[in-house]
Coordinates of C-alpha atoms in Angstrom, one line a residue:
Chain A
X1 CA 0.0 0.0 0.0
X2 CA 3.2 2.0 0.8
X3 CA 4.0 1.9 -2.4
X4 CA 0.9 3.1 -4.0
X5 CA 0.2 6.2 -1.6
X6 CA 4.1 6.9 -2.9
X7 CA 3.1 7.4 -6.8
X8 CA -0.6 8.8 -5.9
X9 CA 1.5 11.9 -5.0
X10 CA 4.3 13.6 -7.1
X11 CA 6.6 10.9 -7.9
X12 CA 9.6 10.4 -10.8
X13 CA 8.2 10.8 -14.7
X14 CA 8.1 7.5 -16.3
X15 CA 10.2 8.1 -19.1
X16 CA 10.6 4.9 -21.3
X17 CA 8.4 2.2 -21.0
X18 CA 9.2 -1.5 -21.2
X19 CA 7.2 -3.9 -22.5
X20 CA 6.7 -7.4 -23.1
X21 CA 5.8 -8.8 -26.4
X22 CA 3.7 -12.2 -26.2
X23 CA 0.7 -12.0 -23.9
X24 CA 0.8 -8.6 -23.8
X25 CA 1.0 -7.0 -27.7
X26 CA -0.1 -9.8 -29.4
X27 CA -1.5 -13.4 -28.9
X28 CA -1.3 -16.7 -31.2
X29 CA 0.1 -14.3 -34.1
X30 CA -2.8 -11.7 -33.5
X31 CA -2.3 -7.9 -32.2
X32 CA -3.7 -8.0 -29.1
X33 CA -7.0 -5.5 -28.1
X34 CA -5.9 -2.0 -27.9
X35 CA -1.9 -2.9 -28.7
X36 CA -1.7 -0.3 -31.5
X37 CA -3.2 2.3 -29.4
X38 CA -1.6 1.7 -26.3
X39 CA 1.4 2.1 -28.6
X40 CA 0.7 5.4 -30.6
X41 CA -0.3 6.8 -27.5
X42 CA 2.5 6.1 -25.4
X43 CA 4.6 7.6 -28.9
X44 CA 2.6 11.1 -28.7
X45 CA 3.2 11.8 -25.4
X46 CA 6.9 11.4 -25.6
X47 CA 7.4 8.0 -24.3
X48 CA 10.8 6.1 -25.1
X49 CA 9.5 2.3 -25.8
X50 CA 11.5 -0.6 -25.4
X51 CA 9.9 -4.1 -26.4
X52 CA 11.8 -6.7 -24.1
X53 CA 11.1 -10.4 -24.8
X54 CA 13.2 -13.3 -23.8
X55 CA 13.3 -15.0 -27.1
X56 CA 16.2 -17.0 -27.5
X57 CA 15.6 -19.0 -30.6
X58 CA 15.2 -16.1 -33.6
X59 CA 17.4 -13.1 -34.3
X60 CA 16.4 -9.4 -33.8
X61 CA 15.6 -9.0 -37.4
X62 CA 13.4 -12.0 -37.5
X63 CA 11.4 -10.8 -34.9
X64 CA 11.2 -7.7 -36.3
X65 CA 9.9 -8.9 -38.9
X66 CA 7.3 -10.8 -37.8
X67 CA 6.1 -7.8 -35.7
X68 CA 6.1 -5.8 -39.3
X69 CA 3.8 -8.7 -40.5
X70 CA 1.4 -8.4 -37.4
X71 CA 1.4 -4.5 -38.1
X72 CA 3.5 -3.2 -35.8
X73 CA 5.7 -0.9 -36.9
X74 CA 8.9 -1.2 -34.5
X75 CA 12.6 0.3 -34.6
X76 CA 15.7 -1.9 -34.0
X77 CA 16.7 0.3 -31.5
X78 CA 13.5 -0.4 -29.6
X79 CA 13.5 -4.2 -29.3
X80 CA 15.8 -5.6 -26.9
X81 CA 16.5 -9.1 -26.6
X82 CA 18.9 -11.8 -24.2
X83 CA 21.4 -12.2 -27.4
X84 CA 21.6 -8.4 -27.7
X85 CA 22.2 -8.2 -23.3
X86 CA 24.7 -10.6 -23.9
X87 CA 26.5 -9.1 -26.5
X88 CA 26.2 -5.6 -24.7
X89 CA 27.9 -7.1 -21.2
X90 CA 30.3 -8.6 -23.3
X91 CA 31.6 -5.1 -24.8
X92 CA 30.7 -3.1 -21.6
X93 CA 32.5 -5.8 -19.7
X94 CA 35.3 -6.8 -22.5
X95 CA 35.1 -10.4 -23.3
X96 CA 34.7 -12.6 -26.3
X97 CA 32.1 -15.1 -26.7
X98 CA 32.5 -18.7 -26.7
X99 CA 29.2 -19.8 -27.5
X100 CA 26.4 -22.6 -26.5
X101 CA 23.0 -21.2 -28.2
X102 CA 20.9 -22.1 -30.8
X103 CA 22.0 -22.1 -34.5
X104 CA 19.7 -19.7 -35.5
X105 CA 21.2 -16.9 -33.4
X106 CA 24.6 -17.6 -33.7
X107 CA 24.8 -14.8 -36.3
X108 CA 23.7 -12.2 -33.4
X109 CA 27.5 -12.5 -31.8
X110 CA 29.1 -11.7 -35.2
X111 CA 30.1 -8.0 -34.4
X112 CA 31.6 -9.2 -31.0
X113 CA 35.5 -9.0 -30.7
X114 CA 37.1 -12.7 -30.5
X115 CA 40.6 -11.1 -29.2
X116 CA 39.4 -10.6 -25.4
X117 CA 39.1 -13.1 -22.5
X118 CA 36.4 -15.7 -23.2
X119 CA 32.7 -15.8 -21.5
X120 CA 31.0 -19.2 -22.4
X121 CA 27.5 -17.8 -23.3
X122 CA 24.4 -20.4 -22.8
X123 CA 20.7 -20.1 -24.5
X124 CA 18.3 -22.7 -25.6
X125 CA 20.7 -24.6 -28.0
X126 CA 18.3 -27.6 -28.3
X127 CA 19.9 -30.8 -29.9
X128 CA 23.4 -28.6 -29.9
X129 CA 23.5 -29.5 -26.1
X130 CA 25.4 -32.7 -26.5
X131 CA 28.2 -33.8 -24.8
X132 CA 31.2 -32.4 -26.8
X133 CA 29.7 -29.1 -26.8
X134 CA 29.3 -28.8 -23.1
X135 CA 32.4 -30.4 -22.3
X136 CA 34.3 -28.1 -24.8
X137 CA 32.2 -25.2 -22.9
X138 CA 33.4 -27.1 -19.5
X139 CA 36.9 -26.5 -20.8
X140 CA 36.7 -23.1 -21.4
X141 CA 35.3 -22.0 -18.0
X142 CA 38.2 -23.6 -16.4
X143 CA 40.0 -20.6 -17.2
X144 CA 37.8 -18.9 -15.1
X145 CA 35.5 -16.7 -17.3
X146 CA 32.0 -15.7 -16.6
X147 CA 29.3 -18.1 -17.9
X148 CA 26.4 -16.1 -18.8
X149 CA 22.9 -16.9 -19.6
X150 CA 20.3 -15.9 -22.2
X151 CA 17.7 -17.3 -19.8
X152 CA 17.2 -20.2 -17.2
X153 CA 14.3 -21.1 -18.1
X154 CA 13.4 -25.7 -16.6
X155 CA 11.4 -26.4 -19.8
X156 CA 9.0 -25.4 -23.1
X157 CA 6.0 -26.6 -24.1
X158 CA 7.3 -28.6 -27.3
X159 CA 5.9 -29.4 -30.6
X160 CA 4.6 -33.0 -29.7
X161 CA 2.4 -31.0 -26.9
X162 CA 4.8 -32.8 -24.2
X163 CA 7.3 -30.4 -21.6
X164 CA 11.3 -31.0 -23.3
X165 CA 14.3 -29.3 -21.9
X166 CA 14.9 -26.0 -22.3
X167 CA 18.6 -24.3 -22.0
X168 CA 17.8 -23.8 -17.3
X169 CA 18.8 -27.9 -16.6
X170 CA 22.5 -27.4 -19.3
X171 CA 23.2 -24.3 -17.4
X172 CA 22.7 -26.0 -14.2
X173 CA 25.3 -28.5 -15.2
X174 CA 27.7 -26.2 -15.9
X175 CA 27.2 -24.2 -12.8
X176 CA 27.6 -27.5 -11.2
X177 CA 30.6 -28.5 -12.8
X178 CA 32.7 -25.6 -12.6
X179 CA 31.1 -24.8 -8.8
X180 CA 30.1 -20.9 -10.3
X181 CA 26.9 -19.0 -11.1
X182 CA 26.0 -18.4 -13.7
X183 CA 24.9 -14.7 -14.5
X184 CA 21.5 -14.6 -16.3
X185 CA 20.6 -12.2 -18.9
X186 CA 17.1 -12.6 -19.8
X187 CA 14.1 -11.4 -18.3
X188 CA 13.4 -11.9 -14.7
X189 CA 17.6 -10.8 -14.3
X190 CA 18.4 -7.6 -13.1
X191 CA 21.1 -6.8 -15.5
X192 CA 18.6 -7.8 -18.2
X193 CA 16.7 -4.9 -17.6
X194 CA 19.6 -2.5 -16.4
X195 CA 21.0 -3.6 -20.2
X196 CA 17.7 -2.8 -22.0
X197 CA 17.7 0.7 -20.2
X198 CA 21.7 1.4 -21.5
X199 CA 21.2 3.5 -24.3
X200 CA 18.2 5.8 -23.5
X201 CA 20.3 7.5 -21.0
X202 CA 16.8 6.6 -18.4
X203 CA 17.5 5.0 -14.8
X204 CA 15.6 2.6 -13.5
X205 CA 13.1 4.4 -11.3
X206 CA 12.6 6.4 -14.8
X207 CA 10.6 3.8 -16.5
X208 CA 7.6 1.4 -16.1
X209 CA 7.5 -2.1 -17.0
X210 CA 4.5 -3.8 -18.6
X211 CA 4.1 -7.9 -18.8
X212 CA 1.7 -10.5 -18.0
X213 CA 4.2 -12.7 -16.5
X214 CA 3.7 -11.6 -12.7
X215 CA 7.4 -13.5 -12.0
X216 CA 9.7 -12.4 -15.1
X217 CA 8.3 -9.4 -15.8
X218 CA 6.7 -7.1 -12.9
X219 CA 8.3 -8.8 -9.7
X220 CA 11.7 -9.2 -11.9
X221 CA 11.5 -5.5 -13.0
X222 CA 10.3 -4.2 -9.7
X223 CA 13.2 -6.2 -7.8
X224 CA 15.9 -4.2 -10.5
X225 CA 14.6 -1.1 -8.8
X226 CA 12.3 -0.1 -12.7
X227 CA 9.9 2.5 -11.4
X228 CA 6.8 0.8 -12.0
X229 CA 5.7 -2.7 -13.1
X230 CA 2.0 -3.0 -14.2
X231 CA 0.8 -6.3 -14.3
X232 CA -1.9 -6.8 -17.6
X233 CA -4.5 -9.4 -17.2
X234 CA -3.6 -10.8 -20.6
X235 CA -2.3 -13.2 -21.9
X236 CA -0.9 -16.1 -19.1
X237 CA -2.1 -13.9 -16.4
X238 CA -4.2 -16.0 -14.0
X239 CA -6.9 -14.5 -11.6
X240 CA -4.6 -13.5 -7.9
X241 CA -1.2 -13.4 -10.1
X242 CA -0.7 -10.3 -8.6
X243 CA -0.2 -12.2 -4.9
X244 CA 2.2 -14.4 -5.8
X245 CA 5.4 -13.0 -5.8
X246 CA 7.2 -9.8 -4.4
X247 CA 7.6 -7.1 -4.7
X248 CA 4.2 -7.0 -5.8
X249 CA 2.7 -5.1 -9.3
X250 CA 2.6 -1.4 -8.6
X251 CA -1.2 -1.6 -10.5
X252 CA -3.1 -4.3 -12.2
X253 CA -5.1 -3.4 -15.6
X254 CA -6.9 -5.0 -17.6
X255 CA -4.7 -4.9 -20.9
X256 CA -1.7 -3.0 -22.7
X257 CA -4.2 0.4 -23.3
X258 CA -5.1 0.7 -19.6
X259 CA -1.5 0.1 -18.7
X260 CA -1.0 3.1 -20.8
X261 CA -3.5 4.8 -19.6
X262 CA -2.0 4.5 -16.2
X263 CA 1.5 5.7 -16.7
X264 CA 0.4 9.1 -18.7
X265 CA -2.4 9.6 -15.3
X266 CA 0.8 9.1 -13.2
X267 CA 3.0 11.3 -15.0
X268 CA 0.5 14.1 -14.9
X269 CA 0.2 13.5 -11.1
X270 CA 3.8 13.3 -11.3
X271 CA 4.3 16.9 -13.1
Chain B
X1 CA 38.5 -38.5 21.2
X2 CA 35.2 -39.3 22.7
X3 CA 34.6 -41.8 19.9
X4 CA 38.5 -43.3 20.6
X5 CA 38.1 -43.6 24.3
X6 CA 35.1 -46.0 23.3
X7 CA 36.5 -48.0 21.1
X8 CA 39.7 -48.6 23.9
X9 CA 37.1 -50.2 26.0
X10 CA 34.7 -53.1 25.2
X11 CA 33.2 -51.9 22.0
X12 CA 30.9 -54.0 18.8
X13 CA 32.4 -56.4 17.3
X14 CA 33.6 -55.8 13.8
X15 CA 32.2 -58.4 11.4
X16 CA 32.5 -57.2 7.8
X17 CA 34.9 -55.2 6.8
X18 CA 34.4 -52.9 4.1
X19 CA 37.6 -51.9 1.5
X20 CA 37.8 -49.8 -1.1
X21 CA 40.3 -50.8 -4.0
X22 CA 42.1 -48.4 -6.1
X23 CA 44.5 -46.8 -3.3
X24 CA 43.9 -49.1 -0.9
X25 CA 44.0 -52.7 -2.5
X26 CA 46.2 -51.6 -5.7
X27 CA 47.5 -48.5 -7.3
X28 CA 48.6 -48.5 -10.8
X29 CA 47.4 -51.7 -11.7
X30 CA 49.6 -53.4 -9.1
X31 CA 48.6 -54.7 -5.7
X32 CA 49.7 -52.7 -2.9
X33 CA 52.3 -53.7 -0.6
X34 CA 50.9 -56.3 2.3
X35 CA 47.4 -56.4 0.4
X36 CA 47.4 -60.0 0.3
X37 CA 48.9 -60.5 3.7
X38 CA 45.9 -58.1 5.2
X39 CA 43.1 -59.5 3.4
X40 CA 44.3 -63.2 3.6
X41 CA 44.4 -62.1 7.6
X42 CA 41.3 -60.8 8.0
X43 CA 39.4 -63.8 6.1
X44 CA 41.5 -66.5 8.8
X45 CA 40.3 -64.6 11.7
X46 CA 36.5 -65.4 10.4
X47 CA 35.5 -61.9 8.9
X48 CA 33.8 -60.8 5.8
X49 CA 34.8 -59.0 3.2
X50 CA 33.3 -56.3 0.8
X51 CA 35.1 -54.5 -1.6
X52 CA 33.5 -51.4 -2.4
X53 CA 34.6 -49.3 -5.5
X54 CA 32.5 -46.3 -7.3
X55 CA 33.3 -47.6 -10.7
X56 CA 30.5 -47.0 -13.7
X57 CA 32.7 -47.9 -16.6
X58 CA 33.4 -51.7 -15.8
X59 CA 30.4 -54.4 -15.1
X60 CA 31.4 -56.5 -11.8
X61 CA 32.6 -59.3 -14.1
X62 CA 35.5 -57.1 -15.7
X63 CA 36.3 -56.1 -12.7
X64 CA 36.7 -59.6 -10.8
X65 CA 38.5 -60.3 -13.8
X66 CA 41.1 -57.5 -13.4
X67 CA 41.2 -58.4 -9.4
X68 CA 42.0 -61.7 -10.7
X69 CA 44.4 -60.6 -13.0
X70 CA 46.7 -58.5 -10.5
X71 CA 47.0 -61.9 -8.2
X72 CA 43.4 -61.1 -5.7
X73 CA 41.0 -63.9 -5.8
X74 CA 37.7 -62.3 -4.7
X75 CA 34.1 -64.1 -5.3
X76 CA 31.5 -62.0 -6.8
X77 CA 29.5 -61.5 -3.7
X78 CA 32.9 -60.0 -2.3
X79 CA 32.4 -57.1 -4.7
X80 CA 30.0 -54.2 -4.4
X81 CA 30.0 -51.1 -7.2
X82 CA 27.6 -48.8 -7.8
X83 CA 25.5 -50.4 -10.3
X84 CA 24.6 -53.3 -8.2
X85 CA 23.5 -50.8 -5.4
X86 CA 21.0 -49.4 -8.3
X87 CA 19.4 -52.8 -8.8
X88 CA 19.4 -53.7 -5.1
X89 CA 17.3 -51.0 -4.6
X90 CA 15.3 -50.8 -7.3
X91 CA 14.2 -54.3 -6.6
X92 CA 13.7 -53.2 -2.7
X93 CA 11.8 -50.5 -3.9
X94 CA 9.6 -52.4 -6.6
X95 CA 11.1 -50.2 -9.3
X96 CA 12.1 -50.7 -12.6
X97 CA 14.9 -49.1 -14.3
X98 CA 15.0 -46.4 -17.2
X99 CA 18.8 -46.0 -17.7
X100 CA 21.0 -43.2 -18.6
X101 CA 24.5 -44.8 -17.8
X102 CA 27.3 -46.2 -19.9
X103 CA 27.0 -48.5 -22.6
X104 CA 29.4 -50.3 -21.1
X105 CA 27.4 -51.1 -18.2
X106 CA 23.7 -51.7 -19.2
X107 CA 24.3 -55.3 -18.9
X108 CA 24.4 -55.0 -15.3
X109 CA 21.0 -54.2 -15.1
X110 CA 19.3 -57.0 -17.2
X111 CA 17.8 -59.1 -14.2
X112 CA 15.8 -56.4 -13.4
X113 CA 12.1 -56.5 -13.6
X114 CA 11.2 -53.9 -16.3
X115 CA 7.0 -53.8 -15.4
X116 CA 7.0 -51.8 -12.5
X117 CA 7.2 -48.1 -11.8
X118 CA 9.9 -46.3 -13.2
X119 CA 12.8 -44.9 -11.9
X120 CA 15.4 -43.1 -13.7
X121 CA 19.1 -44.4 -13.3
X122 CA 21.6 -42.3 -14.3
X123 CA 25.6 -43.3 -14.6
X124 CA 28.4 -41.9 -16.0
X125 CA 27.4 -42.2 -19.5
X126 CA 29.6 -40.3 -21.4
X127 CA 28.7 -39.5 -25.4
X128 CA 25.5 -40.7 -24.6
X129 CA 24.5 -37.8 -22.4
X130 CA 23.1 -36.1 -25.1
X131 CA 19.7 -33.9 -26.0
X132 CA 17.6 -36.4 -26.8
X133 CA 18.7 -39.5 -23.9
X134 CA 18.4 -36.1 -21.7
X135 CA 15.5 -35.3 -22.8
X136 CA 14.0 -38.7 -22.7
X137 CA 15.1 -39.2 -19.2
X138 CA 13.3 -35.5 -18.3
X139 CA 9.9 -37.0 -19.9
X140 CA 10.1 -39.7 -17.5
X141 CA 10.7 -38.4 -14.6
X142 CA 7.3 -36.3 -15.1
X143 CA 5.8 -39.2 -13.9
X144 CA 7.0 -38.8 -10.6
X145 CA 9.5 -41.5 -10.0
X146 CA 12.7 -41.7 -8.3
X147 CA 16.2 -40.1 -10.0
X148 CA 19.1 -42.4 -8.7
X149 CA 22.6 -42.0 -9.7
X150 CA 25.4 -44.2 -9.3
X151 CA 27.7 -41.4 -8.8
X152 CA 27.6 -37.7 -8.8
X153 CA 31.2 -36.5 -9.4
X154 CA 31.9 -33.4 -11.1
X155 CA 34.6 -34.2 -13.6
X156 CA 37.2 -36.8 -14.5
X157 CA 40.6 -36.8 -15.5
X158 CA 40.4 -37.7 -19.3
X159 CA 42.3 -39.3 -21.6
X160 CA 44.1 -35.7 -23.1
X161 CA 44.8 -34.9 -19.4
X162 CA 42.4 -32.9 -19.4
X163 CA 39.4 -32.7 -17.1
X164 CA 36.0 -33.7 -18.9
X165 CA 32.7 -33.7 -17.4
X166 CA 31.2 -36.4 -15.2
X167 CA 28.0 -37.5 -14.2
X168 CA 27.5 -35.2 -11.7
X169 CA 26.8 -32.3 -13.5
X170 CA 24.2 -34.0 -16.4
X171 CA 22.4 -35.2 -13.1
X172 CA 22.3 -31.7 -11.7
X173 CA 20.9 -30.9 -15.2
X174 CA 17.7 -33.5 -14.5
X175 CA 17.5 -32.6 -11.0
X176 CA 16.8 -28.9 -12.1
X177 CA 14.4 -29.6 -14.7
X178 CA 12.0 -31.8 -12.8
X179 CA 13.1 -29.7 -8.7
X180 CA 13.6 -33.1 -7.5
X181 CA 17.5 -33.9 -5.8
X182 CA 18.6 -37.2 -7.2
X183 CA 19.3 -40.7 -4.5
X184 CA 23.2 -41.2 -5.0
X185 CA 23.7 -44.4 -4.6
X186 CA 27.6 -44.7 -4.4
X187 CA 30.0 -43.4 -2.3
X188 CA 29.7 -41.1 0.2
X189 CA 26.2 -42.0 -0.1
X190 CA 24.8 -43.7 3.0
X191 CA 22.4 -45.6 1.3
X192 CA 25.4 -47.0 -0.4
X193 CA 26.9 -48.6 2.4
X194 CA 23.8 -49.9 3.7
X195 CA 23.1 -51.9 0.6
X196 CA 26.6 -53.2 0.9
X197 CA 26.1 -54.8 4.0
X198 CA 22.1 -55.8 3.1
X199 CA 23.3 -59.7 2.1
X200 CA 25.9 -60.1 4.9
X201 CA 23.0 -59.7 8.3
X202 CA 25.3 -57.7 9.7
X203 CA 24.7 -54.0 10.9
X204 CA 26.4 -50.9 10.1
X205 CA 27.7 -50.5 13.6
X206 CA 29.3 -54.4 13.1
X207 CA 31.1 -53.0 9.7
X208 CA 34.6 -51.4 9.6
X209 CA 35.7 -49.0 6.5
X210 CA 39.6 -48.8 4.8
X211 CA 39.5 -46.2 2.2
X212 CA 42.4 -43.6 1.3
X213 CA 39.9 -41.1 0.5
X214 CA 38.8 -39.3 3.8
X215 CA 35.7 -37.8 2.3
X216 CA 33.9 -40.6 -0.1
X217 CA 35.3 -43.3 2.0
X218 CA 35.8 -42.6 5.6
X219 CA 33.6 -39.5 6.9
X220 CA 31.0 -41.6 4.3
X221 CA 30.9 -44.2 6.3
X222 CA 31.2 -43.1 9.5
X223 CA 28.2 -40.5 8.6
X224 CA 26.2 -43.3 7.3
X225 CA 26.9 -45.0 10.6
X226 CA 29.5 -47.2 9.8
X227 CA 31.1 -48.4 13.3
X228 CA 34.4 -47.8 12.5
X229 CA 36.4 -45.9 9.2
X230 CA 40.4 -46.1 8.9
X231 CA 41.6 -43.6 6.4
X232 CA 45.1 -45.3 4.6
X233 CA 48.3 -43.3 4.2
X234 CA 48.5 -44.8 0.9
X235 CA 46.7 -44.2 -2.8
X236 CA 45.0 -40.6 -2.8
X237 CA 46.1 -40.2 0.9
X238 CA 47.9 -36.5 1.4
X239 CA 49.1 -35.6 5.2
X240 CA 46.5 -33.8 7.2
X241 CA 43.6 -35.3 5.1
X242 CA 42.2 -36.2 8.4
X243 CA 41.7 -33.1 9.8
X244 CA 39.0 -32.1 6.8
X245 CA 36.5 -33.9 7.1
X246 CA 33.9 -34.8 10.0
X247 CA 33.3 -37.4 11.4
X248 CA 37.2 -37.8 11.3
X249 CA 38.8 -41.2 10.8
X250 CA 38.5 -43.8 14.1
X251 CA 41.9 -44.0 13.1
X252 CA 44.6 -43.4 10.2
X253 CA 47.2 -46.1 9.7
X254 CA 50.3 -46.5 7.3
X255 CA 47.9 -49.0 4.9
X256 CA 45.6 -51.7 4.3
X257 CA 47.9 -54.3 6.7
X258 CA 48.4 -52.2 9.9
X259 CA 44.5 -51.2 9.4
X260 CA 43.6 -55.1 9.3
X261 CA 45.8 -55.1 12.4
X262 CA 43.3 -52.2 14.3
X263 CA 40.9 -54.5 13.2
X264 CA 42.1 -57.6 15.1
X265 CA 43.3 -55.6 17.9
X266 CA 39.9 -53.4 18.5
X267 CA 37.7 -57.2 17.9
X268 CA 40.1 -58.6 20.9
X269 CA 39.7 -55.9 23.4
X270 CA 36.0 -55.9 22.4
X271 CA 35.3 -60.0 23.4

């Protein structure tokens, strides 16, 4: 309740806005209700947007794309994705990537530098998870480098309707095996969001998160100290989402317009 | 010194006696110095033996055979290895056995019954700890059956020199995916040295341990309630090893003869 009493008064001015893509834009290949308006609205009133999903098995362009197709017009510089917080850390942090992720994003690590100390980077590599590959990725964190993450995720929901593993169990080995953390980049990881935030010169408590994933997205952004997180009830959201984790949603709305909505009332209670 | 001022007085008699074998037996594929003598000793003063090794890579019969070859007769029932803890407890447990172990040891678990409820064995299985066997062994485990693993050590020191990845950490894999922790059913494990002892009607407390290896072996036992664990200054032994563990050693000898002597000595003053 705190919380709330804190932005009913004059609070920070939500700056850039973060949202989530599936669940909360669009649905089964469909714009969601009120997406296009949320978003041209959010545009008008001067709002940086930042579309953060933690897709791990299609490159930036490719999901550009398919946003294109759905009819939402989007800028490269405003999708942000685990490959591109990975590749980001690595230049901020100046390593090389020795990579464990699926074939079809290698081609997102092509502009990194290969001269620097190596980082074995994990995402959902599927049937490249074999043996050789994560003993040859074993080898190389012997040296000591960091072991990052494009997410940690246990499983997916697989073609054959059946739960297969996703990239969370291979990272656990390797965590196990070397006896180090791994540092996650994906969404619900605090970095992930720090990363996303990099170039719009915006802090944290300048911006406001939108998802219907109550864990990754709200609590997540919430716990990285983003300003706001509004919880949509879209999507995966399930009836008393909101109670399950903390820090708990700043607001709960009904979809991506009423999210909207909600941050341009609170920046004018904010002005 | 609690536990040594007991065992100076009247005490349990030791009636099996427990010994690991690389280290303690042989080293190098040659037996140790005063093997024979101690284990020819121990069997004339009435006592059983149970050699107890962690190997995954050899079936029993290879490794009688090898016994046999450096000079050590030993009868099957002599020898206890991981594999043969597996099917012991499946069969206690009215499992059967989906396996994820080495090729090389399948065989071992062909007299088990294959129409009960599943459990999930997992070895060291080398190449074969890949997506889809991984992935196989996830799907099972959904239905809610145990995870056993013969071992769970981290790496190995391979062929190249190298270290290459074990069991442990394709296990920690499974464990994550399905949030269950996996039975480990060889050394330190307790349940490990329980089944040892199940075909010999003696109890843990009438069992005595000889390992060179302070943690799998001795604290092992002694933690599992093993009456009494002598750590060897021979095979993996390195000075002050003693001192890392708890429970520490009932007591550390030169090797496997002078700790068959303790044996005698501590069974005398116990009559």
């Amino acid at each position: 309740m705190l919380r709330n009493l804190c932005f009913a008064g004059r609070g920070t001015m939500i700056k850039t806005v973060l949202l989530d893509l599936s669940g909360v834009v669009y649905q089964d290949n469909e714009l969601l209700s009120g997406a296009l308006d949320a978003i041209a609205v959010l545009r008008q009133n001067g709002l940086h947007l930042k579309f953060v999903t933690n897709t791990t098995r299609s490159t930036k362009h490719e999901t550009l794309q398919n946003l294109k197709s759905l009819g939402l017009q989007c800028e490269a510089s405003e999708l942000f994705m685990p490959a591109q917080a990975a590749c980001t850390w690595l230049e901020l942090n100046h390593c090389s990537p020795h990579l464990l992720v699926h074939p079809a994003i290698e081609s997102e690590f092509s502009s990194c530098k290969q001269d620097r100390p190596v980082a074995v980077v994990v995402g959902d590599a599927g049937e490249a998870f074999n043996y050789t590959n994560l003993n040859h990725a074993f080898r190389v964190l012997q040296n000591g480098g960091p072991l990052l993450a494009l997410a940690k995720n246990r499983y997916f929901r697989d073609k054959d309707g059946e739960l297969s593993l996703d990239a969370g169990p291979f990272l656990a080995a390797l965590e196990f095996a070397c006896g180090r953390d791994a540092l996650v980049l994906g969404k619900p990881s605090g970095v992930f969001f720090s990363l996303a935030l990099h170039d719009t010169g915006c802090g944290l408590d300048e911006a406001a998160m939108i998802g219907d994933d109550v864990e990754s997205d709200v609590s997540g952004a919430l716990e990285a100290r983003v300003g706001v997180g509004i919880l949509v009830r879209t999507g995966k959201y399930r009836p008393n989402d909101e109670t399950l984790f903390q820090p708990a949603p700043t607001a709960v709305v009904d979809n991506i317009l009423a999210a909207a909505d909600w941050i341009l009332q609170h920046n004018a209670v904010a002005l």
